[in-house]
XYZ file of C-alpha atoms in Angstrom:
647
model
C -15.019 -18.322 -85.642
C -14.999 -18.262 -89.431
C -13.070 -15.066 -90.382
C -15.345 -14.608 -93.391
C -18.491 -14.408 -91.267
C -18.358 -10.592 -91.058
C -16.856 -9.967 -94.512
C -18.410 -7.205 -96.563
C -20.980 -8.454 -99.053
C -19.776 -8.914 -102.614
C -20.576 -6.033 -104.939
C -21.155 -5.709 -108.693
C -20.417 -2.721 -110.902
C -23.394 -0.879 -112.429
C -22.925 -0.069 -116.121
C -23.597 3.513 -117.210
C -23.400 4.974 -113.704
C -20.209 6.942 -114.447
C -20.372 9.373 -117.388
C -17.884 8.620 -120.156
C -16.362 12.099 -119.942
C -15.378 11.413 -116.306
C -13.670 8.139 -117.210
C -11.167 9.456 -119.755
C -7.438 9.729 -118.934
C -7.571 13.500 -119.463
C -10.322 14.006 -116.878
C -9.228 15.647 -113.617
C -10.686 14.000 -110.504
C -9.559 16.690 -108.076
C -10.486 18.288 -105.832
C -12.502 15.619 -104.089
C -16.178 16.418 -103.462
C -17.407 15.407 -100.011
C -20.352 17.752 -99.452
C -23.623 18.462 -101.188
C -26.781 16.541 -102.013
C -27.495 13.715 -104.438
C -30.846 13.067 -106.127
C -30.586 9.860 -108.111
C -32.672 7.260 -109.860
C -31.918 3.554 -109.622
C -33.420 2.216 -112.846
C -34.869 -1.289 -112.735
C -33.604 -3.939 -115.139
C -36.634 -6.169 -114.797
C -36.453 -9.891 -115.486
C -35.224 -11.710 -118.593
C -33.672 -8.873 -120.589
C -32.418 -11.362 -123.176
C -35.924 -12.707 -123.567
C -37.315 -9.229 -124.211
C -34.648 -8.596 -126.847
C -35.401 -11.903 -128.547
C -39.142 -11.302 -128.611
C -38.803 -7.700 -129.834
C -36.530 -8.906 -132.648
C -38.863 -11.707 -133.682
C -42.005 -9.561 -133.621
C -40.290 -6.939 -135.814
C -38.747 -9.256 -138.410
C -40.706 -10.076 -141.573
C -40.586 -13.823 -142.190
C -40.306 -14.745 -138.511
C -43.116 -16.915 -137.135
C -43.716 -14.279 -134.428
C -43.739 -11.321 -136.839
C -46.562 -8.921 -135.827
C -47.519 -11.104 -132.836
C -47.336 -8.098 -130.562
C -47.777 -8.133 -126.798
C -49.936 -5.867 -124.679
C -48.300 -3.611 -122.060
C -49.636 -5.945 -119.358
C -48.030 -8.946 -121.059
C -44.695 -7.137 -121.392
C -44.842 -6.174 -117.728
C -45.757 -9.695 -116.606
C -43.059 -11.374 -118.689
C -40.199 -8.898 -118.503
C -40.934 -6.177 -115.937
C -39.392 -5.887 -112.447
C -40.837 -8.021 -109.671
C -42.093 -6.696 -106.349
C -39.386 -8.744 -104.620
C -36.656 -7.026 -106.660
C -38.023 -3.601 -105.827
C -38.378 -4.374 -102.133
C -34.795 -5.630 -101.975
C -33.487 -2.439 -103.574
C -35.538 -0.259 -101.221
C -34.261 -2.134 -98.149
C -30.648 -1.854 -99.271
C -30.971 1.867 -100.033
C -32.503 2.681 -96.661
C -29.783 0.739 -94.877
C -27.157 3.083 -96.352
C -28.725 6.293 -95.082
C -30.309 7.343 -98.370
C -34.029 8.136 -98.441
C -36.415 6.541 -100.944
C -38.532 9.333 -102.469
C -40.532 7.376 -105.034
C -41.031 4.062 -106.815
C -42.117 3.446 -110.416
C -42.662 -0.283 -110.958
C -43.530 -0.246 -114.684
C -41.237 -0.753 -117.708
C -38.278 1.646 -117.480
C -39.244 2.010 -113.825
C -36.986 3.212 -111.042
C -36.488 3.804 -107.358
C -35.710 7.479 -106.757
C -33.450 8.310 -103.821
C -32.001 11.366 -102.147
C -29.349 12.066 -99.550
C -25.951 13.530 -98.850
C -22.814 12.956 -100.925
C -21.441 11.000 -97.959
C -24.475 8.687 -97.934
C -24.287 8.214 -101.711
C -20.582 7.381 -101.399
C -21.428 4.661 -98.865
C -24.364 3.322 -100.824
C -22.661 3.118 -104.203
C -19.068 2.619 -103.001
C -17.704 5.579 -104.960
C -15.684 8.692 -104.319
C -16.744 11.927 -105.994
C -14.423 14.377 -107.736
C -14.539 17.455 -109.961
C -14.322 16.757 -113.701
C -14.315 18.801 -116.870
C -17.486 18.030 -118.806
C -17.934 18.065 -122.601
C -18.874 21.757 -122.485
C -15.640 22.686 -120.688
C -17.257 23.409 -117.314
C -16.452 21.553 -114.089
C -18.967 19.135 -112.609
C -19.214 16.640 -109.793
C -19.034 13.031 -110.947
C -18.136 9.637 -109.477
C -14.474 8.690 -109.905
C -15.470 5.145 -110.868
C -18.580 3.214 -111.788
C -21.054 2.824 -108.953
C -21.635 -0.621 -107.507
C -24.317 -2.393 -105.520
C -24.431 -5.574 -103.454
C -24.541 -8.564 -105.767
C -27.811 -9.608 -104.139
C -29.603 -6.642 -105.795
C -27.272 -5.683 -108.652
C -28.941 -7.964 -111.204
C -32.155 -5.995 -110.736
C -30.445 -2.643 -111.465
C -30.194 -1.419 -115.060
C -28.254 1.785 -114.357
C -28.100 4.740 -111.967
C -28.587 8.352 -113.038
C -28.107 11.605 -111.160
C -24.720 10.919 -109.555
C -23.094 13.685 -111.618
C -24.187 17.314 -111.788
C -23.663 17.935 -115.532
C -26.732 18.899 -117.555
C -28.070 16.065 -119.699
C -30.294 18.144 -121.931
C -31.678 17.184 -125.301
C -31.722 19.878 -127.959
C -34.625 20.544 -130.430
C -33.919 21.572 -130.764
C -43.591 25.827 -113.159
C -45.592 28.303 -115.276
C -44.448 28.195 -118.893
C -43.120 31.374 -120.545
C -44.972 32.978 -123.470
C -43.948 32.224 -127.074
C -40.794 33.735 -128.461
C -40.398 35.931 -131.561
C -41.036 34.767 -135.105
C -38.390 34.165 -137.760
C -39.547 36.433 -140.567
C -38.747 35.349 -144.105
C -37.016 37.994 -146.182
C -38.035 38.378 -149.831
C -37.610 37.484 -152.584
C -38.393 33.813 -152.183
C -40.157 31.250 -154.322
C -43.385 29.276 -154.017
C -41.630 26.295 -155.624
C -38.049 25.446 -156.498
C -36.646 27.629 -159.289
C -39.712 29.871 -159.602
C -37.547 32.964 -159.095
C -33.924 33.222 -160.170
C -31.425 35.666 -158.650
C -30.425 37.278 -161.955
C -29.520 40.547 -160.197
C -27.014 38.787 -157.932
C -23.595 37.358 -158.911
C -23.686 34.000 -160.654
C -22.091 30.870 -159.240
C -21.056 27.593 -160.822
C -21.575 29.054 -164.286
C -25.129 30.378 -163.934
C -27.543 32.497 -161.922
C -28.815 30.531 -158.953
C -32.467 30.295 -157.795
C -33.831 32.162 -154.815
C -34.722 29.930 -151.878
C -38.307 28.794 -151.384
C -40.584 30.629 -148.969
C -41.523 27.266 -147.411
C -43.184 24.218 -148.923
C -46.759 23.421 -147.971
C -47.807 19.974 -146.824
C -49.632 19.512 -150.149
C -46.332 19.929 -152.006
C -44.463 17.551 -149.695
C -47.199 14.895 -149.872
C -47.015 14.917 -153.649
C -43.208 14.837 -153.818
C -42.950 11.823 -151.505
C -45.662 9.729 -153.139
C -48.270 10.098 -150.410
C -50.822 11.768 -152.676
C -50.430 9.049 -155.313
C -50.920 6.346 -152.661
C -54.342 7.666 -151.640
C -53.524 7.024 -147.980
C -54.297 9.548 -145.234
C -53.248 7.722 -142.056
C -56.843 6.817 -141.255
C -57.130 4.575 -138.208
C -53.511 5.167 -137.103
C -52.166 6.981 -134.048
C -48.890 8.913 -133.924
C -47.391 10.164 -130.669
C -45.072 13.165 -130.551
C -42.658 13.672 -127.660
C -41.120 17.056 -126.871
C -40.272 18.997 -123.753
C -42.979 21.381 -122.502
C -46.226 22.253 -124.262
C -47.122 25.214 -126.435
C -50.024 27.174 -124.894
C -51.458 27.823 -128.376
C -51.811 24.221 -129.585
C -53.730 22.723 -131.304
C -55.200 26.063 -132.371
C -52.067 26.961 -134.335
C -52.082 23.651 -136.212
C -55.747 24.102 -137.100
C -55.187 27.653 -138.357
C -52.199 26.512 -140.385
C -54.124 23.630 -141.974
C -57.024 25.868 -142.972
C -54.691 28.553 -144.331
C -52.849 26.060 -146.534
C -55.898 24.184 -147.799
C -55.938 21.203 -145.420
C -58.549 20.140 -142.866
C -58.106 20.984 -139.168
C -58.181 18.313 -136.488
C -61.562 16.712 -135.880
C -62.844 16.616 -132.279
C -60.879 13.969 -130.388
C -58.286 13.540 -133.139
C -55.670 15.464 -131.112
C -54.973 14.875 -127.406
C -52.288 16.092 -125.010
C -50.652 14.273 -122.099
C -48.969 16.730 -119.743
C -46.954 16.218 -116.541
C -48.205 17.641 -113.270
C -45.638 20.465 -113.479
C -42.771 21.748 -115.606
C -39.235 22.655 -114.513
C -36.059 24.335 -115.818
C -38.080 26.523 -118.170
C -35.757 29.531 -118.308
C -33.511 30.508 -121.229
C -30.372 29.536 -119.287
C -31.862 26.093 -118.663
C -34.004 24.293 -121.247
C -35.484 27.383 -122.906
C -39.106 26.241 -122.821
C -40.329 28.804 -125.365
C -37.874 27.426 -127.921
C -39.584 24.036 -127.675
C -42.974 25.499 -128.675
C -41.791 25.865 -132.260
C -40.488 22.301 -132.190
C -43.852 21.006 -131.031
C -45.639 23.117 -133.643
C -43.613 21.878 -136.602
C -43.853 18.266 -135.359
C -47.631 18.363 -135.106
C -48.116 20.234 -138.386
C -45.761 17.831 -140.212
C -47.443 14.674 -138.941
C -50.938 16.061 -139.535
C -49.905 17.283 -142.983
C -48.586 13.901 -144.131
C -51.318 11.859 -142.408
C -54.321 14.204 -142.088
C -56.675 11.480 -140.798
C -54.290 9.983 -138.225
C -54.803 10.578 -134.522
C -52.066 12.654 -132.870
C -51.096 12.285 -129.221
C -48.734 14.937 -127.880
C -46.782 13.746 -124.828
C -44.925 16.510 -123.008
C -41.817 15.961 -120.925
C -41.488 18.044 -117.744
C -38.130 19.408 -118.981
C -35.455 18.730 -121.572
C -33.468 16.589 -119.125
C -32.910 12.961 -120.139
C -34.897 11.569 -117.192
C -38.009 13.602 -118.003
C -37.896 12.718 -121.694
C -37.496 9.040 -120.777
C -40.592 9.321 -118.581
C -42.561 10.615 -121.567
C -41.325 7.785 -123.807
C -42.142 5.199 -121.142
C -45.677 6.540 -120.761
C -46.366 5.776 -124.421
C -45.156 2.184 -124.041
C -46.765 1.521 -120.683
C -50.157 2.869 -121.787
C -49.806 1.956 -125.501
C -50.799 5.459 -126.564
C -49.665 5.042 -130.193
C -47.924 2.711 -132.638
C -45.660 5.408 -134.135
C -43.594 7.870 -132.066
C -41.872 10.953 -133.518
C -38.960 12.434 -131.541
C -37.223 15.533 -132.908
C -34.502 15.844 -130.275
C -31.217 14.307 -129.169
C -27.692 15.057 -128.027
C -24.098 13.932 -128.661
C -23.601 10.332 -127.596
C -21.232 11.069 -124.711
C -23.784 13.406 -123.120
C -26.722 10.980 -123.072
C -27.334 9.861 -119.496
C -29.854 7.086 -120.084
C -28.782 4.992 -123.062
C -29.692 1.679 -121.416
C -32.984 2.974 -120.089
C -34.052 4.306 -123.481
C -33.094 1.046 -125.179
C -35.247 -0.846 -122.675
C -38.172 1.406 -123.613
C -37.546 0.913 -127.330
C -37.312 -2.876 -126.999
C -40.531 -2.990 -124.979
C -42.122 -0.798 -127.641
C -40.973 -3.148 -130.406
C -42.540 -6.084 -128.538
C -45.808 -4.110 -128.454
C -45.670 -3.086 -132.128
C -44.530 0.508 -131.503
C -41.942 2.150 -133.754
C -39.771 5.040 -132.534
C -38.412 7.602 -135.007
C -35.646 10.080 -134.104
C -34.017 13.032 -135.846
C -30.417 12.210 -136.742
C -29.276 15.702 -135.670
C -28.517 19.043 -137.292
C -24.769 19.208 -136.723
C -23.356 16.577 -139.063
C -20.882 14.240 -137.397
C -21.129 16.300 -134.176
C -17.518 17.453 -134.341
C -16.488 20.520 -132.306
C -16.340 22.361 -135.651
C -20.036 21.666 -136.162
C -21.398 21.610 -132.607
C -19.495 23.588 -129.940
C -21.164 21.505 -127.213
C -19.486 18.333 -128.520
C -15.874 17.555 -127.640
C -15.260 14.941 -130.334
C -16.534 13.536 -133.627
C -19.451 11.277 -132.677
C -23.008 10.268 -133.447
C -26.151 11.432 -131.673
C -28.335 9.549 -129.221
C -30.983 8.229 -129.122
C -30.841 8.334 -132.950
C -27.950 5.876 -133.200
C -29.683 3.231 -131.091
C -30.264 0.100 -133.201
C -33.829 0.012 -131.819
C -34.998 3.277 -133.426
C -35.345 4.589 -136.963
C -32.883 7.434 -137.468
C -34.150 10.024 -139.964
C -31.545 12.109 -141.776
C -32.016 15.248 -143.842
C -32.050 16.359 -147.473
C -32.398 19.459 -149.618
C -35.541 18.903 -151.687
C -36.529 20.561 -154.971
C -40.291 20.506 -155.675
C -41.456 21.887 -159.024
C -44.366 23.986 -160.230
C -46.820 21.062 -160.383
C -45.779 19.677 -156.971
C -43.487 17.327 -158.853
C -40.291 15.908 -157.413
C -37.307 17.413 -159.213
C -34.255 16.311 -157.221
C -32.774 15.834 -153.783
C -29.316 16.093 -152.317
C -28.013 15.597 -148.807
C -28.593 18.518 -146.452
C -25.326 20.268 -145.749
C -24.770 23.966 -146.366
C -21.830 26.326 -146.720
C -22.491 30.067 -146.850
C -20.737 32.605 -149.029
C -21.716 36.225 -148.238
C -22.173 38.864 -150.897
C -19.101 41.083 -151.290
C -19.387 44.726 -150.223
C -19.486 45.949 -153.802
C -22.353 43.577 -154.603
C -20.610 42.388 -157.746
C -19.246 39.078 -156.519
C -19.346 36.627 -153.660
C -16.942 37.427 -150.849
C -15.233 34.039 -151.019
C -14.546 31.649 -153.843
C -17.670 29.454 -153.832
C -18.561 27.292 -152.022
C -16.831 29.109 -149.121
C -14.758 28.043 -146.160
C -15.426 25.133 -143.812
C -15.985 25.304 -140.879
C -16.184 29.108 -140.606
C -19.170 29.350 -142.940
C -20.737 26.006 -142.069
C -24.502 26.410 -141.620
C -25.859 23.055 -140.475
C -26.166 19.578 -141.936
C -27.778 16.194 -141.470
C -26.451 14.013 -138.655
C -25.096 10.533 -139.136
C -22.009 8.368 -138.843
C -20.776 5.222 -137.147
C -21.574 4.418 -133.528
C -18.825 3.507 -131.084
C -21.418 1.973 -128.725
C -23.574 -0.408 -130.731
C -22.518 -3.319 -132.951
C -24.124 -3.649 -136.356
C -27.766 -4.773 -136.108
C -28.759 -7.724 -138.244
C -30.970 -5.693 -140.575
C -28.001 -3.598 -141.777
C -25.998 -6.609 -142.943
C -25.453 -6.772 -146.724
C -26.715 -3.169 -147.024
C -24.271 -0.945 -145.110
C -20.793 -1.013 -146.712
C -17.940 -2.336 -144.582
C -16.091 0.907 -145.338
C -18.656 2.638 -143.115
C -19.475 0.025 -140.478
C -15.814 -0.541 -139.574
C -14.730 3.132 -139.732
C -14.911 4.688 -136.261
C -15.230 8.467 -135.927
C -11.795 8.800 -134.264
C -10.152 7.482 -137.420
C -9.491 3.948 -136.185
C -10.875 0.742 -137.680
C -13.212 -1.501 -135.703
C -12.562 -5.224 -135.922
C -16.325 -5.814 -135.914
C -19.005 -3.931 -137.865
C -20.883 -1.236 -135.942
C -24.281 0.450 -136.168
C -24.385 3.225 -138.793
C -27.039 5.944 -139.090
C -29.283 7.363 -140.467
C -31.678 4.738 -141.764
C -33.813 6.959 -144.020
C -34.004 10.651 -144.896
C -36.441 13.407 -145.825
C -36.666 17.182 -146.295
C -34.573 19.125 -143.753
C -32.707 22.020 -145.424
C -34.123 25.310 -144.044
C -33.660 26.919 -147.468
C -35.862 24.288 -149.113
C -37.795 24.221 -145.884
C -41.315 23.672 -144.643
C -43.882 26.394 -144.113
C -44.995 26.518 -140.486
C -47.596 28.542 -138.604
C -47.302 29.492 -134.919
C -48.422 32.152 -132.475
C -45.322 34.280 -131.844
C -44.177 37.572 -130.359
C -44.580 40.284 -132.978
C -41.900 42.799 -134.065
C -43.310 45.411 -131.662
C -42.103 43.227 -128.798
C -45.488 43.404 -127.065
C -48.256 41.639 -128.960
C -48.700 38.001 -129.957
C -50.277 36.788 -133.184
C -50.385 33.805 -135.521
C -47.489 34.063 -137.963
C -46.015 32.082 -140.833
C -42.365 31.172 -141.139
C -40.046 28.708 -142.862
C -38.237 26.045 -140.898
C -35.874 23.148 -141.451
C -33.595 20.646 -139.757
C -34.002 16.934 -139.188
C -36.687 18.117 -136.756
C -38.758 18.442 -139.948
C -37.514 15.222 -141.546
C -38.456 13.031 -138.567
C -42.161 13.954 -138.188
C -42.506 14.038 -141.971
C -41.388 10.413 -142.177
C -43.450 9.487 -139.093
C -46.555 10.836 -140.838
C -45.692 8.843 -143.958
C -45.239 5.764 -141.751
C -48.844 6.230 -140.605
C -49.921 6.176 -144.242
C -47.898 2.987 -144.766
C -49.589 1.368 -141.758
C -52.986 2.253 -143.187
C -51.954 0.692 -146.484
C -50.664 -2.445 -144.777
C -53.698 -2.830 -142.579
C -51.670 -3.594 -139.459
C -49.113 -1.889 -137.179
C -45.630 -2.050 -138.665
C -43.982 -1.666 -135.250
C -40.218 -1.205 -135.223
C -39.726 -0.199 -138.848
C -36.058 -0.864 -139.621
C -36.252 -4.537 -140.617
C -39.013 -3.740 -143.140
C -37.181 -0.600 -144.322
C -33.945 -2.420 -145.093
C -35.843 -5.188 -146.902
C -37.000 -2.448 -149.283
C -33.504 -1.109 -149.933
C -32.829 -0.787 -153.649
C -36.534 -0.922 -154.580
C -38.842 1.909 -155.720
C -39.874 2.343 -152.089
C -36.936 4.761 -151.760
C -35.086 7.209 -153.957
C -31.322 7.085 -153.669
C -30.012 10.506 -152.608
C -26.510 11.708 -153.500
C -24.495 14.906 -153.116
C -24.353 15.351 -156.901
C -27.676 14.274 -158.453
C -26.710 15.783 -161.822
C -23.111 14.614 -161.848
C -19.965 16.521 -160.802
C -20.459 20.106 -159.689
C -22.232 22.048 -156.969
C -25.848 23.052 -156.485
C -26.612 26.443 -154.983
C -29.318 28.865 -153.937
C -29.412 32.554 -153.036
C -31.097 33.719 -149.849
C -31.797 37.055 -148.193
C -31.989 37.345 -144.410
C -33.045 40.251 -142.233
C -30.243 41.537 -140.042
C -32.701 40.942 -137.187
C -35.206 38.318 -138.297
C -37.264 38.733 -135.102
C -38.125 42.365 -135.835
C -37.898 42.471 -139.665
C -35.058 44.961 -139.380
C -32.570 45.388 -142.205
C -30.430 45.868 -144.021
C -30.891 42.592 -145.861
C -27.947 40.196 -145.841
C -27.465 38.106 -148.980
C -25.768 34.714 -149.125
C -24.965 32.094 -151.694
C -25.859 28.779 -150.107
C -24.056 25.761 -151.569
C -25.886 22.473 -151.046
C -24.738 18.910 -150.488
C -21.687 19.545 -148.265
C -22.207 17.585 -145.054
C -18.867 18.379 -143.420
C -15.339 18.126 -144.771
C -12.288 16.036 -143.981
C -12.687 13.753 -140.978
C -16.151 15.220 -140.326
C -17.465 14.512 -143.831
C -20.633 12.469 -144.332
C -20.738 12.130 -148.123
C -23.934 11.018 -149.853
C -23.009 8.518 -152.559
C -24.815 5.914 -154.636
C -26.330 3.251 -152.402
C -26.504 3.384 -148.609
C -24.542 6.237 -147.026
C -24.209 7.822 -143.585
C -25.796 11.105 -144.665
C -29.115 9.892 -146.127
C -29.364 6.181 -145.255
C -31.264 4.063 -147.779
C -32.759 7.244 -149.259
C -35.970 9.272 -149.141
C -39.525 7.903 -149.544
C -40.838 7.414 -153.083
C -43.263 4.478 -153.290
C -42.759 3.557 -149.654
C -46.455 3.700 -148.782
C -47.435 1.802 -151.918
C -44.963 -0.978 -151.119
C -47.064 -1.944 -148.106
C -50.333 -1.588 -149.988
C -49.060 -3.992 -152.621
C -48.020 -6.408 -149.884
C -51.544 -6.313 -148.444
C -53.069 -6.905 -151.881
C -50.821 -9.914 -152.464
C -51.710 -11.394 -149.074
C -55.444 -11.105 -149.781
């Protein structure tokens, strides 16, 4: 008898099935975990991944013969989606191991969901499980090596999620909880930049500094970014917004806000929601569902403000977990709900559980003419000094994917006539008022990281090589400089790609139903908000205006964006727009902003400091990893001119 007749079938390793934090030399794989349950998803690779990448690239690249020759979802599925034979083979293999198949999704970014004991999962995926310290310092179950599958089915598997027990929750930023409290703006504040100057407070940098703005209206932002001058309103375009959960007071809040600030509310049918059958992990110790209501509100009001005639489709994820957010993204691609998608959420790269799955969705979207936009993050280079949940200097995901447009943040000064005055990169250090009120407590600008107060995300990816559209634009000093201080032999992906208003002290006015200071009643309230969660939907709305001007879907935007580098389409943004020296503002906060309780706390806020030392993301002339190619100026008009030339 041939001794190989009963040999075990050959197996292939499955990329992404072991979290990176469980594969480091410092991770502790003891004690072994042999009990418990596993609920996992086996994501389907589909057929001809290289072909999908090639088509998505061609359809997105101006000058290519296939540029704008987009496919329908059915065509993408037929050409590149998983086959019924692949799915059947995976199901048969899984059942033979003792795991139970609990569901099958056969569309793009589809999966076979399975459940069973740790022992069954160990047999199925040929792994041992141990206890590991996660990025947040807590211990979690994780596989001690990458999972594997029989070679006969491995080619059909993209990755496997759910083998570890760590939370994979994006940050904004069952029955849903009611809205949370409002953030009340303390006075004085200005209607436009520099309207009120803090002459009664200590000076800084040789002069009295202006009070912060109360919150810019959409009219002011439209004018500053050239949308008003373009005459475009997003007519005929559709923008999707993805967040976890769904505010119970939308779109009523957006309509009230528009009317209050002089804009038109949504027309019947202009706004639609797509909700899952149920929500999960809603509590404050989980995803904090009520905190996502404000995110949804600012996203919708930003998009509607910059593109008041565009259709808006809100797609809610069942939770903030990576799998649920991926389901929401996939729905947009599989049903072609929109051509522009705004996503104001993300997480440090080593905590993202579904990098390959998301990239599959983004590539399928690019083939269909859908562009995805992501916030670059609100914690700079994600160092532990800036984000306690991160254990190293690193970029965010999905923002650093080469298949999305990463939107960074700025501090924006808009003048009395809605005119653009200046911009600098968003990055703030606080300096509190001294007890005697006669000086600032520290020597301005203050101490980093103790008084760090948020900044635009960016930096160099350790995962993705440099995409073709960044060549000749991104300096080698950035693309080769890895966040751990080493030099990459090959250029890598750098983010962000573009930038827009994000600084909360030059922030956006927002209106939302919130819990009132009495702790009992709910009412519509105004507040001021910031973060790249504002920058992303602002740019997505402007992208809708650009699509209207062009007369066709722009799809994945980065190739067209980088072609416009160095033109009037964008303003270059630097840390020092007026030369050497710092820019500052003065801001009052309530001691308890939720209840309007004092005493007031006064700070000098120094602008344009996006980290220091190894964490620094300086904004310099030309492309930089704080503001990308810059902020929109004649971006919309650049597509209108292209249309005029072609006709």
